[in-house]
């Protein structure tokens, strides 16, 4: 049976690391890459990645998705270009209309019903019409502040409230994330960015909160979030971001899902580049109040960069196998690492590539 054929749209920090990961896996190959960055267009993936291709074809990066994703030649396309549903929506439609499945790390796609119900409905319709499925995943949203809490609640008879805290490093992420978090800005420019909407902070709280509420049936009726700058006292340098002392090195995000004024889902998420430089230890914490109480602590944090890459790569078989339509992390089978041949995890009848 032919290897599972994967295209990647967006070859930045995440997309390129996904390629490196896939090159080391069995039964799967990268058949095409689309990126519009002038440093990448026209180059072979071997030049950009600088790692052995292990027999994978050395494809040329194109800025035209129509040359990369061809009907019948690709089982799934990873989209790693954007955070917001409205920005990636047309891309997803374009791929699905070629009869190809989509998995994306766009944060809002983890639960698009939360803020974009109309676009979610259209994505679902187009997916069904073309017999494919589409899933949003990632480390957060996608696992640490939603799915993990949902999974842990399975051993409880009664849940009163959910508290998720993630203290993490932004250093593994690319320029898109640095820009969305305002890394290297003055506090004044950051505040202005929040006011005019150009600083997004962490994207995904609304999605995580609604995913938890819908899964557990908590009935959250209101969501609110707040963000404050984390100002560094020392110069901090990450691969794609730099903040001088006195500038913004991250964002402290908080969010609450409430029902009739009572907080049922509480989110706390300070994220910054190089947190250890000022003594911040990373970690993930979930407290589920109820019967019996569950108190999870993971130190240091689950890696945000590799975690995102792995979540996306490991969900590939689930997306290909899924019933056509818009899927979420709460309606696919339990995701897990894949150490064997990818083809063993895919139903051959669901393959797009038939030969
Ligand atoms: P990045 O800036 O390093 O890479 C984005 C890439 O997409 C760039 O190479 C850019 O040239 C390319 N691109 C953008 N629009 C394009 C278009 N129309 N056509 C072709 N190429 C295009 O960003 P990254 O760190 O790789 O992250 C990618 C996205 O994933 C970001 O929006 C980020 O917020 C999101 N993300 C989500 C999670 C999660 O947990 N869900 C985790 C990490 C990143």
XYZ file of N, CA and C in Angstrom, residues 9 11 21 89 99 103 105-106 108 128 158 218 242 246 297-298 302 313 318 327:
60
model
N 0.826 23.096 4.278
C 0.597 24.496 3.854
C 1.007 25.380 5.030
N 5.129 26.601 6.021
C 6.373 25.894 6.337
C 7.226 26.745 7.274
N 9.509 15.734 11.474
C 8.949 14.613 12.246
C 8.428 13.533 11.307
N -10.153 29.987 6.750
C -11.371 29.388 6.207
C -11.271 29.112 4.699
N -11.164 17.344 -2.525
C -11.399 16.001 -1.985
C -10.300 15.552 -1.036
N -6.072 18.882 8.460
C -5.810 19.025 9.889
C -5.059 20.341 10.055
N -3.570 23.641 12.810
C -3.250 24.067 14.178
C -3.764 25.473 14.446
N -4.579 26.020 13.537
C -5.185 27.341 13.797
C -5.979 27.219 15.104
N -8.290 28.815 16.761
C -9.766 28.892 16.818
C -10.442 27.673 16.199
N -18.546 17.640 4.252
C -19.477 16.533 3.979
C -19.723 16.386 2.485
N -18.804 13.631 39.702
C -19.421 14.946 39.777
C -18.333 16.014 39.638
N -21.495 21.463 31.348
C -21.487 22.412 32.465
C -22.453 23.585 32.245
N 12.799 38.877 20.286
C 13.757 39.521 21.189
C 13.040 40.610 21.976
N 12.735 46.061 29.960
C 11.712 47.122 29.922
C 10.662 46.899 28.848
N -0.412 17.838 38.126
C 0.703 18.774 38.032
C 1.781 18.161 37.150
N 2.201 18.901 36.126
C 3.260 18.420 35.224
C 4.335 19.498 35.178
N 4.541 20.746 29.359
C 4.606 19.911 28.158
C 5.079 20.849 27.050
N 0.613 15.717 13.930
C 1.071 14.526 13.193
C 0.321 13.273 13.680
N -6.541 9.680 12.470
C -7.901 9.896 12.972
C -8.708 10.782 12.021
N -14.730 18.016 12.544
C -14.522 17.202 13.750
C -13.804 18.055 14.798
